[in-house]
JSON list of C-alpha atoms in Angstrom, two decimals:
[
{"chain": "B", "resi": 379, "resn": "UNK", "atom": "CA", "xyz": [0.00, 0.00, 0.00]},
{"chain": "B", "resi": 380, "resn": "UNK", "atom": "CA", "xyz": [1.39, 3.39, -1.01]},
{"chain": "B", "resi": 381, "resn": "UNK", "atom": "CA", "xyz": [1.71, 6.07, 1.65]},
{"chain": "B", "resi": 382, "resn": "UNK", "atom": "CA", "xyz": [-0.28, 9.24, 1.11]},
{"chain": "B", "resi": 383, "resn": "UNK", "atom": "CA", "xyz": [1.86, 12.35, 0.86]},
{"chain": "B", "resi": 384, "resn": "UNK", "atom": "CA", "xyz": [1.35, 15.38, 3.07]},
{"chain": "B", "resi": 385, "resn": "UNK", "atom": "CA", "xyz": [-0.18, 18.36, 1.26]},
{"chain": "B", "resi": 386, "resn": "UNK", "atom": "CA", "xyz": [-0.33, 20.81, 4.16]},
{"chain": "B", "resi": 387, "resn": "UNK", "atom": "CA", "xyz": [-0.58, 21.16, 7.92]},
{"chain": "B", "resi": 388, "resn": "UNK", "atom": "CA", "xyz": [-3.59, 22.65, 9.68]},
{"chain": "B", "resi": 389, "resn": "UNK", "atom": "CA", "xyz": [-2.82, 24.20, 13.06]},
{"chain": "B", "resi": 390, "resn": "UNK", "atom": "CA", "xyz": [-5.84, 24.75, 15.31]},
{"chain": "B", "resi": 391, "resn": "UNK", "atom": "CA", "xyz": [-5.04, 27.08, 18.19]},
{"chain": "B", "resi": 392, "resn": "UNK", "atom": "CA", "xyz": [-6.69, 29.65, 20.43]},
{"chain": "B", "resi": 393, "resn": "UNK", "atom": "CA", "xyz": [-6.28, 32.92, 18.54]},
{"chain": "B", "resi": 394, "resn": "UNK", "atom": "CA", "xyz": [-7.23, 34.85, 21.70]},
{"chain": "B", "resi": 395, "resn": "UNK", "atom": "CA", "xyz": [-4.12, 33.51, 23.44]},
{"chain": "B", "resi": 396, "resn": "UNK", "atom": "CA", "xyz": [-0.89, 35.31, 22.44]},
{"chain": "B", "resi": 397, "resn": "UNK", "atom": "CA", "xyz": [1.49, 32.40, 23.26]},
{"chain": "B", "resi": 398, "resn": "UNK", "atom": "CA", "xyz": [-0.84, 30.03, 21.40]},
{"chain": "B", "resi": 399, "resn": "UNK", "atom": "CA", "xyz": [-0.82, 32.26, 18.32]},
{"chain": "B", "resi": 400, "resn": "UNK", "atom": "CA", "xyz": [2.97, 32.11, 18.01]},
{"chain": "B", "resi": 401, "resn": "UNK", "atom": "CA", "xyz": [2.76, 28.60, 16.60]},
{"chain": "B", "resi": 402, "resn": "UNK", "atom": "CA", "xyz": [0.73, 29.91, 13.65]},
{"chain": "B", "resi": 403, "resn": "UNK", "atom": "CA", "xyz": [3.36, 32.57, 12.97]},
{"chain": "B", "resi": 404, "resn": "UNK", "atom": "CA", "xyz": [6.53, 30.53, 13.46]},
{"chain": "B", "resi": 405, "resn": "UNK", "atom": "CA", "xyz": [5.71, 26.94, 12.48]},
{"chain": "B", "resi": 406, "resn": "UNK", "atom": "CA", "xyz": [5.75, 27.68, 8.71]},
{"chain": "B", "resi": 407, "resn": "UNK", "atom": "CA", "xyz": [9.49, 28.38, 9.00]},
{"chain": "B", "resi": 408, "resn": "UNK", "atom": "CA", "xyz": [10.03, 24.93, 10.50]},
{"chain": "B", "resi": 409, "resn": "UNK", "atom": "CA", "xyz": [8.32, 22.81, 7.84]},
{"chain": "B", "resi": 410, "resn": "UNK", "atom": "CA", "xyz": [8.49, 22.21, 4.10]},
{"chain": "B", "resi": 411, "resn": "UNK", "atom": "CA", "xyz": [4.73, 22.35, 3.42]},
{"chain": "B", "resi": 412, "resn": "UNK", "atom": "CA", "xyz": [2.08, 25.05, 3.70]},
{"chain": "B", "resi": 413, "resn": "UNK", "atom": "CA", "xyz": [0.65, 25.71, 7.18]},
{"chain": "B", "resi": 414, "resn": "UNK", "atom": "CA", "xyz": [-2.99, 26.77, 7.48]},
{"chain": "B", "resi": 415, "resn": "UNK", "atom": "CA", "xyz": [-3.79, 28.37, 10.85]},
{"chain": "B", "resi": 416, "resn": "UNK", "atom": "CA", "xyz": [-7.34, 28.07, 12.19]},
{"chain": "B", "resi": 417, "resn": "UNK", "atom": "CA", "xyz": [-8.76, 29.45, 15.40]},
{"chain": "B", "resi": 418, "resn": "UNK", "atom": "CA", "xyz": [-10.52, 26.99, 17.69]},
{"chain": "B", "resi": 419, "resn": "UNK", "atom": "CA", "xyz": [-13.13, 29.74, 18.06]},
{"chain": "B", "resi": 420, "resn": "UNK", "atom": "CA", "xyz": [-14.23, 29.62, 14.39]},
{"chain": "B", "resi": 421, "resn": "UNK", "atom": "CA", "xyz": [-17.97, 28.88, 14.40]},
{"chain": "B", "resi": 422, "resn": "UNK", "atom": "CA", "xyz": [-17.88, 26.41, 11.48]},
{"chain": "B", "resi": 423, "resn": "UNK", "atom": "CA", "xyz": [-14.66, 24.63, 12.42]},
{"chain": "B", "resi": 424, "resn": "UNK", "atom": "CA", "xyz": [-16.41, 21.35, 13.28]},
{"chain": "B", "resi": 425, "resn": "UNK", "atom": "CA", "xyz": [-18.22, 21.43, 9.93]},
{"chain": "B", "resi": 426, "resn": "UNK", "atom": "CA", "xyz": [-15.01, 22.01, 8.02]},
{"chain": "B", "resi": 427, "resn": "UNK", "atom": "CA", "xyz": [-13.12, 19.31, 9.95]},
{"chain": "B", "resi": 428, "resn": "UNK", "atom": "CA", "xyz": [-15.72, 16.78, 11.17]},
{"chain": "B", "resi": 429, "resn": "UNK", "atom": "CA", "xyz": [-13.08, 14.49, 12.71]},
{"chain": "B", "resi": 430, "resn": "UNK", "atom": "CA", "xyz": [-11.55, 17.28, 14.84]},
{"chain": "B", "resi": 431, "resn": "UNK", "atom": "CA", "xyz": [-11.20, 16.09, 18.45]},
{"chain": "B", "resi": 432, "resn": "UNK", "atom": "CA", "xyz": [-13.76, 17.71, 20.78]},
{"chain": "B", "resi": 433, "resn": "UNK", "atom": "CA", "xyz": [-11.15, 19.09, 23.20]},
{"chain": "B", "resi": 434, "resn": "UNK", "atom": "CA", "xyz": [-9.48, 20.91, 20.31]},
{"chain": "B", "resi": 435, "resn": "UNK", "atom": "CA", "xyz": [-12.73, 22.42, 19.04]},
{"chain": "B", "resi": 436, "resn": "UNK", "atom": "CA", "xyz": [-13.54, 23.66, 22.54]},
{"chain": "B", "resi": 437, "resn": "UNK", "atom": "CA", "xyz": [-10.11, 25.36, 22.87]},
{"chain": "B", "resi": 438, "resn": "UNK", "atom": "CA", "xyz": [-8.86, 23.00, 25.60]},
{"chain": "B", "resi": 439, "resn": "UNK", "atom": "CA", "xyz": [-5.96, 21.73, 23.47]},
{"chain": "B", "resi": 440, "resn": "UNK", "atom": "CA", "xyz": [-4.14, 22.81, 20.31]},
{"chain": "B", "resi": 441, "resn": "UNK", "atom": "CA", "xyz": [-3.73, 20.38, 17.43]},
{"chain": "B", "resi": 442, "resn": "UNK", "atom": "CA", "xyz": [-1.85, 19.79, 14.22]},
{"chain": "B", "resi": 443, "resn": "UNK", "atom": "CA", "xyz": [-3.85, 18.29, 11.39]},
{"chain": "B", "resi": 444, "resn": "UNK", "atom": "CA", "xyz": [-1.97, 16.53, 8.62]},
{"chain": "B", "resi": 445, "resn": "UNK", "atom": "CA", "xyz": [-3.85, 17.03, 5.35]},
{"chain": "B", "resi": 446, "resn": "UNK", "atom": "CA", "xyz": [-2.81, 14.30, 2.95]},
{"chain": "B", "resi": 447, "resn": "UNK", "atom": "CA", "xyz": [-2.98, 14.42, -0.82]},
{"chain": "B", "resi": 448, "resn": "UNK", "atom": "CA", "xyz": [-5.94, 12.02, -0.72]},
{"chain": "B", "resi": 449, "resn": "UNK", "atom": "CA", "xyz": [-7.92, 14.68, 1.22]},
{"chain": "B", "resi": 450, "resn": "UNK", "atom": "CA", "xyz": [-7.93, 12.94, 4.60]},
{"chain": "B", "resi": 451, "resn": "UNK", "atom": "CA", "xyz": [-6.90, 14.79, 7.77]},
{"chain": "B", "resi": 452, "resn": "UNK", "atom": "CA", "xyz": [-5.25, 13.07, 10.71]},
{"chain": "B", "resi": 453, "resn": "UNK", "atom": "CA", "xyz": [-5.20, 15.05, 13.96]},
{"chain": "B", "resi": 454, "resn": "UNK", "atom": "CA", "xyz": [-2.41, 15.12, 16.54]},
{"chain": "B", "resi": 455, "resn": "UNK", "atom": "CA", "xyz": [-3.45, 16.98, 19.69]},
{"chain": "B", "resi": 456, "resn": "UNK", "atom": "CA", "xyz": [-1.07, 18.60, 22.15]},
{"chain": "B", "resi": 457, "resn": "UNK", "atom": "CA", "xyz": [2.56, 17.49, 22.20]},
{"chain": "B", "resi": 458, "resn": "UNK", "atom": "CA", "xyz": [1.70, 14.55, 19.96]},
{"chain": "B", "resi": 459, "resn": "UNK", "atom": "CA", "xyz": [1.59, 17.18, 17.20]},
{"chain": "B", "resi": 460, "resn": "UNK", "atom": "CA", "xyz": [5.31, 16.63, 16.75]},
{"chain": "B", "resi": 461, "resn": "UNK", "atom": "CA", "xyz": [4.48, 13.21, 15.31]},
{"chain": "B", "resi": 462, "resn": "UNK", "atom": "CA", "xyz": [2.40, 14.86, 12.63]},
{"chain": "B", "resi": 463, "resn": "UNK", "atom": "CA", "xyz": [4.99, 17.43, 11.65]},
{"chain": "B", "resi": 464, "resn": "UNK", "atom": "CA", "xyz": [8.06, 15.16, 11.85]},
{"chain": "B", "resi": 465, "resn": "UNK", "atom": "CA", "xyz": [7.90, 13.99, 8.20]},
{"chain": "B", "resi": 466, "resn": "UNK", "atom": "CA", "xyz": [7.92, 17.58, 6.91]},
{"chain": "B", "resi": 467, "resn": "UNK", "atom": "CA", "xyz": [10.36, 19.27, 9.33]},
{"chain": "B", "resi": 468, "resn": "UNK", "atom": "CA", "xyz": [13.20, 21.26, 7.84]},
{"chain": "B", "resi": 469, "resn": "UNK", "atom": "CA", "xyz": [16.69, 20.11, 8.88]},
{"chain": "B", "resi": 470, "resn": "UNK", "atom": "CA", "xyz": [17.54, 21.45, 12.33]},
{"chain": "B", "resi": 471, "resn": "UNK", "atom": "CA", "xyz": [14.00, 22.70, 13.03]},
{"chain": "B", "resi": 472, "resn": "UNK", "atom": "CA", "xyz": [13.00, 20.07, 15.60]},
{"chain": "B", "resi": 473, "resn": "UNK", "atom": "CA", "xyz": [14.02, 22.12, 18.69]},
{"chain": "B", "resi": 474, "resn": "UNK", "atom": "CA", "xyz": [12.04, 25.15, 17.51]},
{"chain": "B", "resi": 475, "resn": "UNK", "atom": "CA", "xyz": [9.00, 23.05, 16.63]},
{"chain": "B", "resi": 476, "resn": "UNK", "atom": "CA", "xyz": [9.07, 21.34, 20.03]},
{"chain": "B", "resi": 477, "resn": "UNK", "atom": "CA", "xyz": [9.35, 24.70, 21.81]},
{"chain": "B", "resi": 478, "resn": "UNK", "atom": "CA", "xyz": [6.38, 26.08, 19.87]},
{"chain": "B", "resi": 479, "resn": "UNK", "atom": "CA", "xyz": [4.25, 23.04, 20.65]},
{"chain": "B", "resi": 480, "resn": "UNK", "atom": "CA", "xyz": [5.23, 23.04, 24.32]},
{"chain": "B", "resi": 481, "resn": "UNK", "atom": "CA", "xyz": [4.47, 26.76, 24.74]},
{"chain": "B", "resi": 482, "resn": "UNK", "atom": "CA", "xyz": [1.11, 26.34, 23.03]},
{"chain": "B", "resi": 483, "resn": "UNK", "atom": "CA", "xyz": [0.12, 23.32, 25.12]},
{"chain": "B", "resi": 484, "resn": "UNK", "atom": "CA", "xyz": [1.12, 25.02, 28.38]},
{"chain": "B", "resi": 485, "resn": "UNK", "atom": "CA", "xyz": [-0.76, 28.22, 27.48]},
{"chain": "B", "resi": 486, "resn": "UNK", "atom": "CA", "xyz": [-3.88, 26.26, 26.47]},
{"chain": "B", "resi": 487, "resn": "UNK", "atom": "CA", "xyz": [-4.01, 24.61, 29.91]},
{"chain": "B", "resi": 488, "resn": "UNK", "atom": "CA", "xyz": [-4.27, 27.99, 31.67]}
]
């Protein structure tokens, strides 16, 4: 079975939280694919991404969605987001990506 390629990443974060918003600004520099930032407060977010975990849609946790070329999205909530971005990280970008995820997760818990 052939592996589906990653088309883009979708980052769902709390846009009202300044530390949480940093991931949307800085993650694109860490990866080789497009990053689409979405606020967990968007009213139609659950319609757009029906398989979005409930805790992400209610702003209790950030998430990285991996949009594959076949149109499917796989979600990685919290620190597990690093698993989703690992295949598309730029060389040397892992420490920055981990810092961004950690800061976002910690801020979302407050």
